[in-house]
PDB file of C-alpha atoms in Angstrom:
ATOM      1  CA  UNK A 100     123.970  92.201  83.356  1.00 81.00           C
ATOM      2  CA  UNK A 101     121.760  89.725  84.806  1.00 87.00           C
ATOM      3  CA  UNK A 102     117.718  89.903  83.365  1.00 93.00           C
ATOM      4  CA  UNK A 103     115.173  88.297  85.400  1.00 96.00           C
ATOM      5  CA  UNK A 104     111.497  87.591  83.913  1.00 97.00           C
ATOM      6  CA  UNK A 105     108.707  86.803  86.243  1.00 97.00           C
ATOM      7  CA  UNK A 106     105.443  85.157  85.246  1.00 97.00           C
ATOM      8  CA  UNK A 107     103.010  85.527  86.012  1.00 97.00           C
ATOM      9  CA  UNK A 108     102.722  89.284  87.682  1.00 96.00           C
ATOM     10  CA  UNK A 109      99.588  87.761  89.794  1.00 97.00           C
ATOM     11  CA  UNK A 110      98.186  84.656  90.531  1.00 98.00           C
ATOM     12  CA  UNK A 111      94.718  83.615  92.143  1.00 98.00           C
ATOM     13  CA  UNK A 112      94.479  80.037  93.752  1.00 98.00           C
ATOM     14  CA  UNK A 113      91.371  78.270  95.849  1.00 98.00           C
ATOM     15  CA  UNK A 114      92.691  77.261  98.989  1.00 97.00           C
ATOM     16  CA  UNK A 115      93.677  74.044  98.801  1.00 97.00           C
ATOM     17  CA  UNK A 116      95.136  73.994  95.152  1.00 97.00           C
ATOM     18  CA  UNK A 117      98.353  74.171  93.889  1.00 98.00           C
ATOM     19  CA  UNK A 118     100.956  77.301  92.717  1.00 98.00           C
ATOM     20  CA  UNK A 119     103.022  77.430  90.346  1.00 98.00           C
ATOM     21  CA  UNK A 120     105.652  80.876  89.716  1.00 98.00           C
ATOM     22  CA  UNK A 121     108.218  80.290  86.753  1.00 98.00           C
ATOM     23  CA  UNK A 122     111.149  82.547  86.502  1.00 98.00           C
ATOM     24  CA  UNK A 123     114.118  83.187  83.339  1.00 98.00           C
ATOM     25  CA  UNK A 124     117.379  84.332  83.857  1.00 97.00           C
ATOM     26  CA  UNK A 125     119.812  85.421  80.966  1.00 95.00           C
ATOM     27  CA  UNK A 126     123.704  84.970  82.353  1.00 92.00           C
ATOM     28  CA  UNK A 127     124.457  81.848  82.607  1.00 91.00           C
ATOM     29  CA  UNK A 128     127.033  81.856  85.075  1.00 90.00           C
ATOM     30  CA  UNK A 129     124.230  82.718  87.641  1.00 92.00           C
ATOM     31  CA  UNK A 130     124.239  79.828  90.099  1.00 91.00           C
ATOM     32  CA  UNK A 131     122.456  80.460  93.140  1.00 92.00           C
ATOM     33  CA  UNK A 132     118.189  81.517  92.907  1.00 95.00           C
ATOM     34  CA  UNK A 133     116.543  82.503  96.082  1.00 96.00           C
ATOM     35  CA  UNK A 134     113.078  83.247  96.402  1.00 98.00           C
ATOM     36  CA  UNK A 135     111.642  85.865  98.783  1.00 98.00           C
ATOM     37  CA  UNK A 136     108.241  86.223 100.016  1.00 98.00           C
ATOM     38  CA  UNK A 137     106.872  89.572 101.264  1.00 97.00           C
ATOM     39  CA  UNK A 138     103.319  90.068 102.796  1.00 97.00           C
ATOM     40  CA  UNK A 139     101.715  93.063 103.160  1.00 94.00           C
ATOM     41  CA  UNK A 140     103.216  95.804 104.878  1.00 92.00           C
ATOM     42  CA  UNK A 141     106.544  93.246 105.574  1.00 94.00           C
ATOM     43  CA  UNK A 142     109.656  93.025 104.612  1.00 96.00           C
ATOM     44  CA  UNK A 143     110.705  90.703 101.887  1.00 97.00           C
ATOM     45  CA  UNK A 144     111.885  87.346 103.544  1.00 96.00           C
ATOM     46  CA  UNK A 145     113.939  84.340 102.188  1.00 96.00           C
ATOM     47  CA  UNK A 146     111.829  81.251 101.864  1.00 97.00           C
ATOM     48  CA  UNK A 147     113.976  79.191  99.826  1.00 96.00           C
ATOM     49  CA  UNK A 148     116.804  79.194  97.768  1.00 95.00           C
ATOM     50  CA  UNK A 149     118.430  76.836  95.345  1.00 93.00           C
ATOM     51  CA  UNK A 150     122.107  76.089  93.939  1.00 90.00           C
ATOM     52  CA  UNK A 151     122.970  75.438  90.033  1.00 83.00           C
ATOM     53  CA  UNK A 152     124.389  71.924  91.668  1.00 82.00           C
ATOM     54  CA  UNK A 153     121.064  70.906  92.305  1.00 81.00           C
ATOM     55  CA  UNK A 154     117.951  70.573  90.044  1.00 89.00           C
ATOM     56  CA  UNK A 155     115.366  70.662  92.655  1.00 94.00           C
ATOM     57  CA  UNK A 156     114.930  71.079  96.588  1.00 93.00           C
ATOM     58  CA  UNK A 157     111.515  71.045  98.567  1.00 96.00           C
ATOM     59  CA  UNK A 158     110.557  72.244 101.591  1.00 94.00           C
ATOM     60  CA  UNK A 159     107.097  71.233 103.693  1.00 95.00           C
ATOM     61  CA  UNK A 160     104.780  72.865 100.960  1.00 97.00           C
ATOM     62  CA  UNK A 161     107.519  74.490  98.923  1.00 98.00           C
ATOM     63  CA  UNK A 162     109.300  73.614  96.066  1.00 97.00           C
ATOM     64  CA  UNK A 163     111.856  74.885  94.117  1.00 97.00           C
ATOM     65  CA  UNK A 164     112.812  73.611  90.579  1.00 96.00           C
ATOM     66  CA  UNK A 165     115.675  74.607  88.679  1.00 96.00           C
ATOM     67  CA  UNK A 166     116.610  73.986  84.680  1.00 94.00           C
ATOM     68  CA  UNK A 167     119.990  75.336  83.782  1.00 93.00           C
ATOM     69  CA  UNK A 168     119.769  74.211  80.471  1.00 93.00           C
ATOM     70  CA  UNK A 169     116.944  75.993  80.038  1.00 94.00           C
ATOM     71  CA  UNK A 170     117.684  78.819  82.045  1.00 95.00           C
ATOM     72  CA  UNK A 171     114.816  78.934  84.159  1.00 95.00           C
ATOM     73  CA  UNK A 172     113.350  78.077  87.760  1.00 97.00           C
ATOM     74  CA  UNK A 173     110.065  77.899  89.119  1.00 98.00           C
ATOM     75  CA  UNK A 174     108.154  77.843  92.450  1.00 98.00           C
ATOM     76  CA  UNK A 175     105.951  75.576  93.642  1.00 98.00           C
ATOM     77  CA  UNK A 176     103.643  76.040  96.792  1.00 98.00           C
ATOM     78  CA  UNK A 177     100.913  73.364  97.472  1.00 97.00           C
ATOM     79  CA  UNK A 178      97.802  72.458  99.427  1.00 97.00           C
ATOM     80  CA  UNK A 179      98.360  76.208  99.667  1.00 98.00           C
ATOM     81  CA  UNK A 180      96.737  78.593 102.537  1.00 97.00           C
ATOM     82  CA  UNK A 181      95.255  81.722 103.416  1.00 96.00           C
ATOM     83  CA  UNK A 182      98.578  82.848 104.794  1.00 96.00           C
ATOM     84  CA  UNK A 183      99.939  81.996 101.726  1.00 98.00           C
ATOM     85  CA  UNK A 184      98.749  85.357  99.820  1.00 98.00           C
ATOM     86  CA  UNK A 185     102.103  87.196  99.742  1.00 98.00           C
ATOM     87  CA  UNK A 186     103.807  89.110  97.018  1.00 97.00           C
ATOM     88  CA  UNK A 187     107.371  86.453  95.610  1.00 98.00           C
ATOM     89  CA  UNK A 188     110.490  87.364  94.380  1.00 97.00           C
ATOM     90  CA  UNK A 189     112.485  85.315  92.230  1.00 97.00           C
ATOM     91  CA  UNK A 190     115.967  86.256  92.203  1.00 96.00           C
ATOM     92  CA  UNK A 191     119.498  84.912  90.883  1.00 94.00           C
ATOM     93  CA  UNK A 192     123.209  85.096  91.524  1.00 91.00           C
ATOM     94  CA  UNK A 193     126.679  84.841  90.283  1.00 86.00           C
ATOM     95  CA  UNK A 194     129.753  84.364  92.646  1.00 78.00           C
ATOM     96  CA  UNK A 195     133.417  85.254  91.752  1.00 73.00           C
ATOM     97  CA  UNK A 196     134.931  88.507  91.399  1.00 69.00           C
ATOM     98  CA  UNK A 197     132.535  91.625  91.646  1.00 69.00           C
ATOM     99  CA  UNK A 198     129.321  89.903  92.304  1.00 76.00           C
ATOM    100  CA  UNK A 199     127.497  91.007  95.305  1.00 80.00           C
ATOM    101  CA  UNK A 200     124.194  91.602  94.681  1.00 84.00           C
ATOM    102  CA  UNK A 201     120.606  90.256  93.708  1.00 90.00           C
ATOM    103  CA  UNK A 202     119.133  90.566  90.526  1.00 92.00           C
ATOM    104  CA  UNK A 203     115.128  90.414  91.391  1.00 95.00           C
ATOM    105  CA  UNK A 204     112.675  89.567  89.130  1.00 96.00           C
ATOM    106  CA  UNK A 205     109.588  91.873  89.311  1.00 96.00           C
ATOM    107  CA  UNK A 206     107.286  89.713  91.918  1.00 97.00           C
ATOM    108  CA  UNK A 207     103.905  87.857  91.212  1.00 97.00           C
ATOM    109  CA  UNK A 208     100.941  88.459  93.903  1.00 97.00           C
ATOM    110  CA  UNK A 209      99.535  85.647  95.102  1.00 98.00           C
ATOM    111  CA  UNK A 210      96.110  85.453  96.360  1.00 98.00           C
ATOM    112  CA  UNK A 211      94.650  82.691  97.751  1.00 98.00           C
ATOM    113  CA  UNK A 212      91.057  82.421  98.425  1.00 96.00           C
ATOM    114  CA  UNK A 213      89.206  80.722 101.326  1.00 93.00           C
TER     115      UNK A 213
ATOM    116  CA  UNK B 204     118.200  87.382 115.673  1.00 68.00           C
ATOM    117  CA  UNK B 205     119.197  89.545 112.547  1.00 65.00           C
ATOM    118  CA  UNK B 206     118.291  92.584 112.378  1.00 91.00           C
ATOM    119  CA  UNK B 207     118.372  95.621 109.297  1.00 96.00           C
ATOM    120  CA  UNK B 208     117.089  98.224 110.514  1.00 96.00           C
ATOM    121  CA  UNK B 209     115.872 101.502 108.885  1.00 96.00           C
ATOM    122  CA  UNK B 210     115.899 105.301 110.754  1.00 91.00           C
ATOM    123  CA  UNK B 211     112.123 106.074 108.981  1.00 92.00           C
ATOM    124  CA  UNK B 212     108.959 103.732 108.371  1.00 94.00           C
ATOM    125  CA  UNK B 213     107.783 106.869 106.565  1.00 96.00           C
ATOM    126  CA  UNK B 214     108.886 110.244 105.597  1.00 97.00           C
ATOM    127  CA  UNK B 215     107.766 113.543 103.291  1.00 98.00           C
ATOM    128  CA  UNK B 216     110.088 115.818 102.310  1.00 97.00           C
ATOM    129  CA  UNK B 217     109.513 118.931  99.868  1.00 97.00           C
ATOM    130  CA  UNK B 218     111.157 118.524  96.320  1.00 98.00           C
ATOM    131  CA  UNK B 219     114.386 120.002  96.297  1.00 97.00           C
ATOM    132  CA  UNK B 220     114.992 118.757 100.012  1.00 97.00           C
ATOM    133  CA  UNK B 221     118.379 116.956 100.366  1.00 97.00           C
ATOM    134  CA  UNK B 222     117.213 113.720 101.881  1.00 97.00           C
ATOM    135  CA  UNK B 223     119.335 110.871 104.283  1.00 97.00           C
ATOM    136  CA  UNK B 224     117.655 107.459 104.875  1.00 98.00           C
ATOM    137  CA  UNK B 225     119.850 105.591 107.004  1.00 97.00           C
ATOM    138  CA  UNK B 226     120.013 101.804 107.498  1.00 97.00           C
ATOM    139  CA  UNK B 227     122.145 100.069 110.089  1.00 97.00           C
ATOM    140  CA  UNK B 228     122.976  96.347 110.082  1.00 96.00           C
ATOM    141  CA  UNK B 229     124.031  94.248 113.603  1.00 94.00           C
ATOM    142  CA  UNK B 230     125.507  90.864 111.478  1.00 91.00           C
ATOM    143  CA  UNK B 231     128.957  92.238 110.379  1.00 92.00           C
ATOM    144  CA  UNK B 232     127.614  91.857 107.052  1.00 92.00           C
ATOM    145  CA  UNK B 233     130.286  92.801 104.539  1.00 92.00           C
ATOM    146  CA  UNK B 234     127.555  93.514 102.123  1.00 93.00           C
ATOM    147  CA  UNK B 235     124.795  96.468 102.007  1.00 96.00           C
ATOM    148  CA  UNK B 236     122.253  97.395  99.260  1.00 96.00           C
ATOM    149  CA  UNK B 237     119.904  99.629  98.611  1.00 98.00           C
ATOM    150  CA  UNK B 238     116.568  98.815  96.559  1.00 97.00           C
ATOM    151  CA  UNK B 239     113.334 101.223  95.702  1.00 97.00           C
ATOM    152  CA  UNK B 240     110.290  99.124  95.370  1.00 96.00           C
ATOM    153  CA  UNK B 241     107.218 100.373  92.749  1.00 95.00           C
ATOM    154  CA  UNK B 242     104.581  98.359  91.746  1.00 90.00           C
ATOM    155  CA  UNK B 243     104.864  96.403  88.808  1.00 89.00           C
ATOM    156  CA  UNK B 244     108.376  97.017  89.261  1.00 92.00           C
ATOM    157  CA  UNK B 245     110.040  95.035  91.852  1.00 92.00           C
ATOM    158  CA  UNK B 246     113.106  95.606  93.135  1.00 95.00           C
ATOM    159  CA  UNK B 247     115.367  97.783  91.704  1.00 95.00           C
ATOM    160  CA  UNK B 248     119.225  98.245  93.132  1.00 95.00           C
ATOM    161  CA  UNK B 249     119.862 101.561  93.224  1.00 97.00           C
ATOM    162  CA  UNK B 250     123.796 100.981  94.899  1.00 97.00           C
ATOM    163  CA  UNK B 251     125.370  98.310  96.742  1.00 95.00           C
ATOM    164  CA  UNK B 252     128.303  98.273  99.232  1.00 95.00           C
ATOM    165  CA  UNK B 253     131.199  95.411  99.649  1.00 91.00           C
ATOM    166  CA  UNK B 254     133.259  97.305 102.349  1.00 91.00           C
ATOM    167  CA  UNK B 255     133.449 100.703 104.444  1.00 92.00           C
ATOM    168  CA  UNK B 256     134.155 103.169 102.412  1.00 88.00           C
ATOM    169  CA  UNK B 257     133.235 101.496  98.910  1.00 91.00           C
ATOM    170  CA  UNK B 258     130.278 101.736  96.610  1.00 93.00           C
ATOM    171  CA  UNK B 259     128.565 100.497  93.410  1.00 93.00           C
ATOM    172  CA  UNK B 260     126.097 101.569  91.444  1.00 94.00           C
ATOM    173  CA  UNK B 261     123.241  99.808  90.368  1.00 93.00           C
ATOM    174  CA  UNK B 262     120.674  99.939  88.165  1.00 92.00           C
ATOM    175  CA  UNK B 263     119.125 103.123  89.034  1.00 95.00           C
ATOM    176  CA  UNK B 264     121.284 105.468  90.761  1.00 96.00           C
ATOM    177  CA  UNK B 265     120.964 108.644  89.450  1.00 96.00           C
ATOM    178  CA  UNK B 266     119.900 111.130  91.053  1.00 96.00           C
ATOM    179  CA  UNK B 267     121.263 109.303  94.082  1.00 98.00           C
ATOM    180  CA  UNK B 268     124.468 108.672  96.184  1.00 97.00           C
ATOM    181  CA  UNK B 269     125.359 106.732  99.241  1.00 97.00           C
ATOM    182  CA  UNK B 270     128.257 106.996 102.195  1.00 97.00           C
ATOM    183  CA  UNK B 271     129.395 103.916 104.115  1.00 96.00           C
ATOM    184  CA  UNK B 272     131.620 105.494 106.611  1.00 95.00           C
ATOM    185  CA  UNK B 273     131.309 102.192 109.276  1.00 96.00           C
ATOM    186  CA  UNK B 274     130.681  99.014 108.126  1.00 95.00           C
ATOM    187  CA  UNK B 275     127.553  98.321 110.104  1.00 96.00           C
ATOM    188  CA  UNK B 276     125.819 102.044 108.680  1.00 97.00           C
ATOM    189  CA  UNK B 277     124.603 102.405 104.795  1.00 97.00           C
ATOM    190  CA  UNK B 278     123.175 105.852 103.804  1.00 97.00           C
ATOM    191  CA  UNK B 279     121.044 106.499 100.948  1.00 98.00           C
ATOM    192  CA  UNK B 280     121.252 110.513  99.913  1.00 98.00           C
ATOM    193  CA  UNK B 281     118.820 111.970  98.377  1.00 97.00           C
ATOM    194  CA  UNK B 282     120.909 115.349  96.864  1.00 94.00           C
ATOM    195  CA  UNK B 283     117.676 117.350  95.564  1.00 97.00           C
ATOM    196  CA  UNK B 284     114.533 115.285  95.904  1.00 97.00           C
ATOM    197  CA  UNK B 285     112.113 115.201  92.965  1.00 97.00           C
ATOM    198  CA  UNK B 286     108.071 113.727  93.053  1.00 97.00           C
ATOM    199  CA  UNK B 287     109.343 110.657  90.637  1.00 97.00           C
ATOM    200  CA  UNK B 288     111.632 109.853  93.979  1.00 98.00           C
ATOM    201  CA  UNK B 289     108.186 109.221  95.917  1.00 98.00           C
ATOM    202  CA  UNK B 290     108.833 105.306  96.607  1.00 98.00           C
ATOM    203  CA  UNK B 291     109.533 102.380  99.028  1.00 97.00           C
ATOM    204  CA  UNK B 292     113.210 102.440  99.997  1.00 98.00           C
ATOM    205  CA  UNK B 293     114.476  98.888 101.047  1.00 98.00           C
ATOM    206  CA  UNK B 294     117.927  98.453 102.541  1.00 98.00           C
ATOM    207  CA  UNK B 295     119.754  94.948 102.715  1.00 96.00           C
ATOM    208  CA  UNK B 296     122.780  92.610 103.855  1.00 95.00           C
ATOM    209  CA  UNK B 297     123.975  89.954 102.550  1.00 92.00           C
ATOM    210  CA  UNK B 298     128.013  88.106 104.396  1.00 87.00           C
ATOM    211  CA  UNK B 299     130.711  88.391 101.703  1.00 78.00           C
ATOM    212  CA  UNK B 300     130.542  87.033  98.454  1.00 73.00           C
ATOM    213  CA  UNK B 301     129.483  83.575  98.799  1.00 75.00           C
ATOM    214  CA  UNK B 302     125.642  82.887  97.629  1.00 71.00           C
ATOM    215  CA  UNK B 303     123.981  83.850 101.064  1.00 81.00           C
ATOM    216  CA  UNK B 304     121.316  85.234 101.725  1.00 88.00           C
ATOM    217  CA  UNK B 305     119.635  88.895 101.543  1.00 92.00           C
ATOM    218  CA  UNK B 306     118.348  90.357 104.924  1.00 95.00           C
ATOM    219  CA  UNK B 307     116.196  93.253 104.418  1.00 97.00           C
ATOM    220  CA  UNK B 308     115.017  96.128 106.334  1.00 97.00           C
ATOM    221  CA  UNK B 309     111.402  96.921 107.269  1.00 95.00           C
ATOM    222  CA  UNK B 310     111.812  99.504 104.627  1.00 96.00           C
ATOM    223  CA  UNK B 311     111.169 103.330 103.994  1.00 97.00           C
ATOM    224  CA  UNK B 312     107.810 104.795 102.407  1.00 97.00           C
ATOM    225  CA  UNK B 313     109.146 108.180 101.432  1.00 98.00           C
ATOM    226  CA  UNK B 314     107.065 111.155  99.704  1.00 98.00           C
ATOM    227  CA  UNK B 315     107.919 113.682  97.738  1.00 98.00           C
ATOM    228  CA  UNK B 316     105.694 116.691  97.741  1.00 97.00           C
TER     229      UNK B 316
END
């Protein structure tokens, strides 16, 4: 089955700096890569996703890049703010028969220091 | 506003008890999932269901079972709770077989003593 590796497990940045979280996946058939943010005591929520026909996607201060050849994708947060502090999970999924579930990375705890 | 609701936020159960965790979604989603969240281990899939009465094992099904008698409800059952099942349990749902967003419940913190 699919295996998703996520690095780093913890990340501390100064407010205003950029943060980058990287994930690799094993199944070349995976074609959907969402990122979830989980604030302390809250449920994970989708913040951005990318499909395999796209190399990069941006939404304000958040961007995700995908390299299908290398089977890795990354989350980039620019101009970090204290409210960006959370645990971030990457995930991978493929479509087709029998493909219903996301496979998640182990998460990155991001701390933004004011 | 989409909603996935888990029946309890906190539960404390004794070793050997049979435990039911309930999850209800109001989005008419076909797929429902149960994950277990532990520090440093991320979100691990226990079981999922893609239709009423259908169920599939995830990555860590041992010690658990599930029930889906109605489309909107997915139950996780711990047949005989053990202390190593102390964890945060998250339910999620998603639409169909395509690449669609998974919506999570607020989680149930289960402690087995």
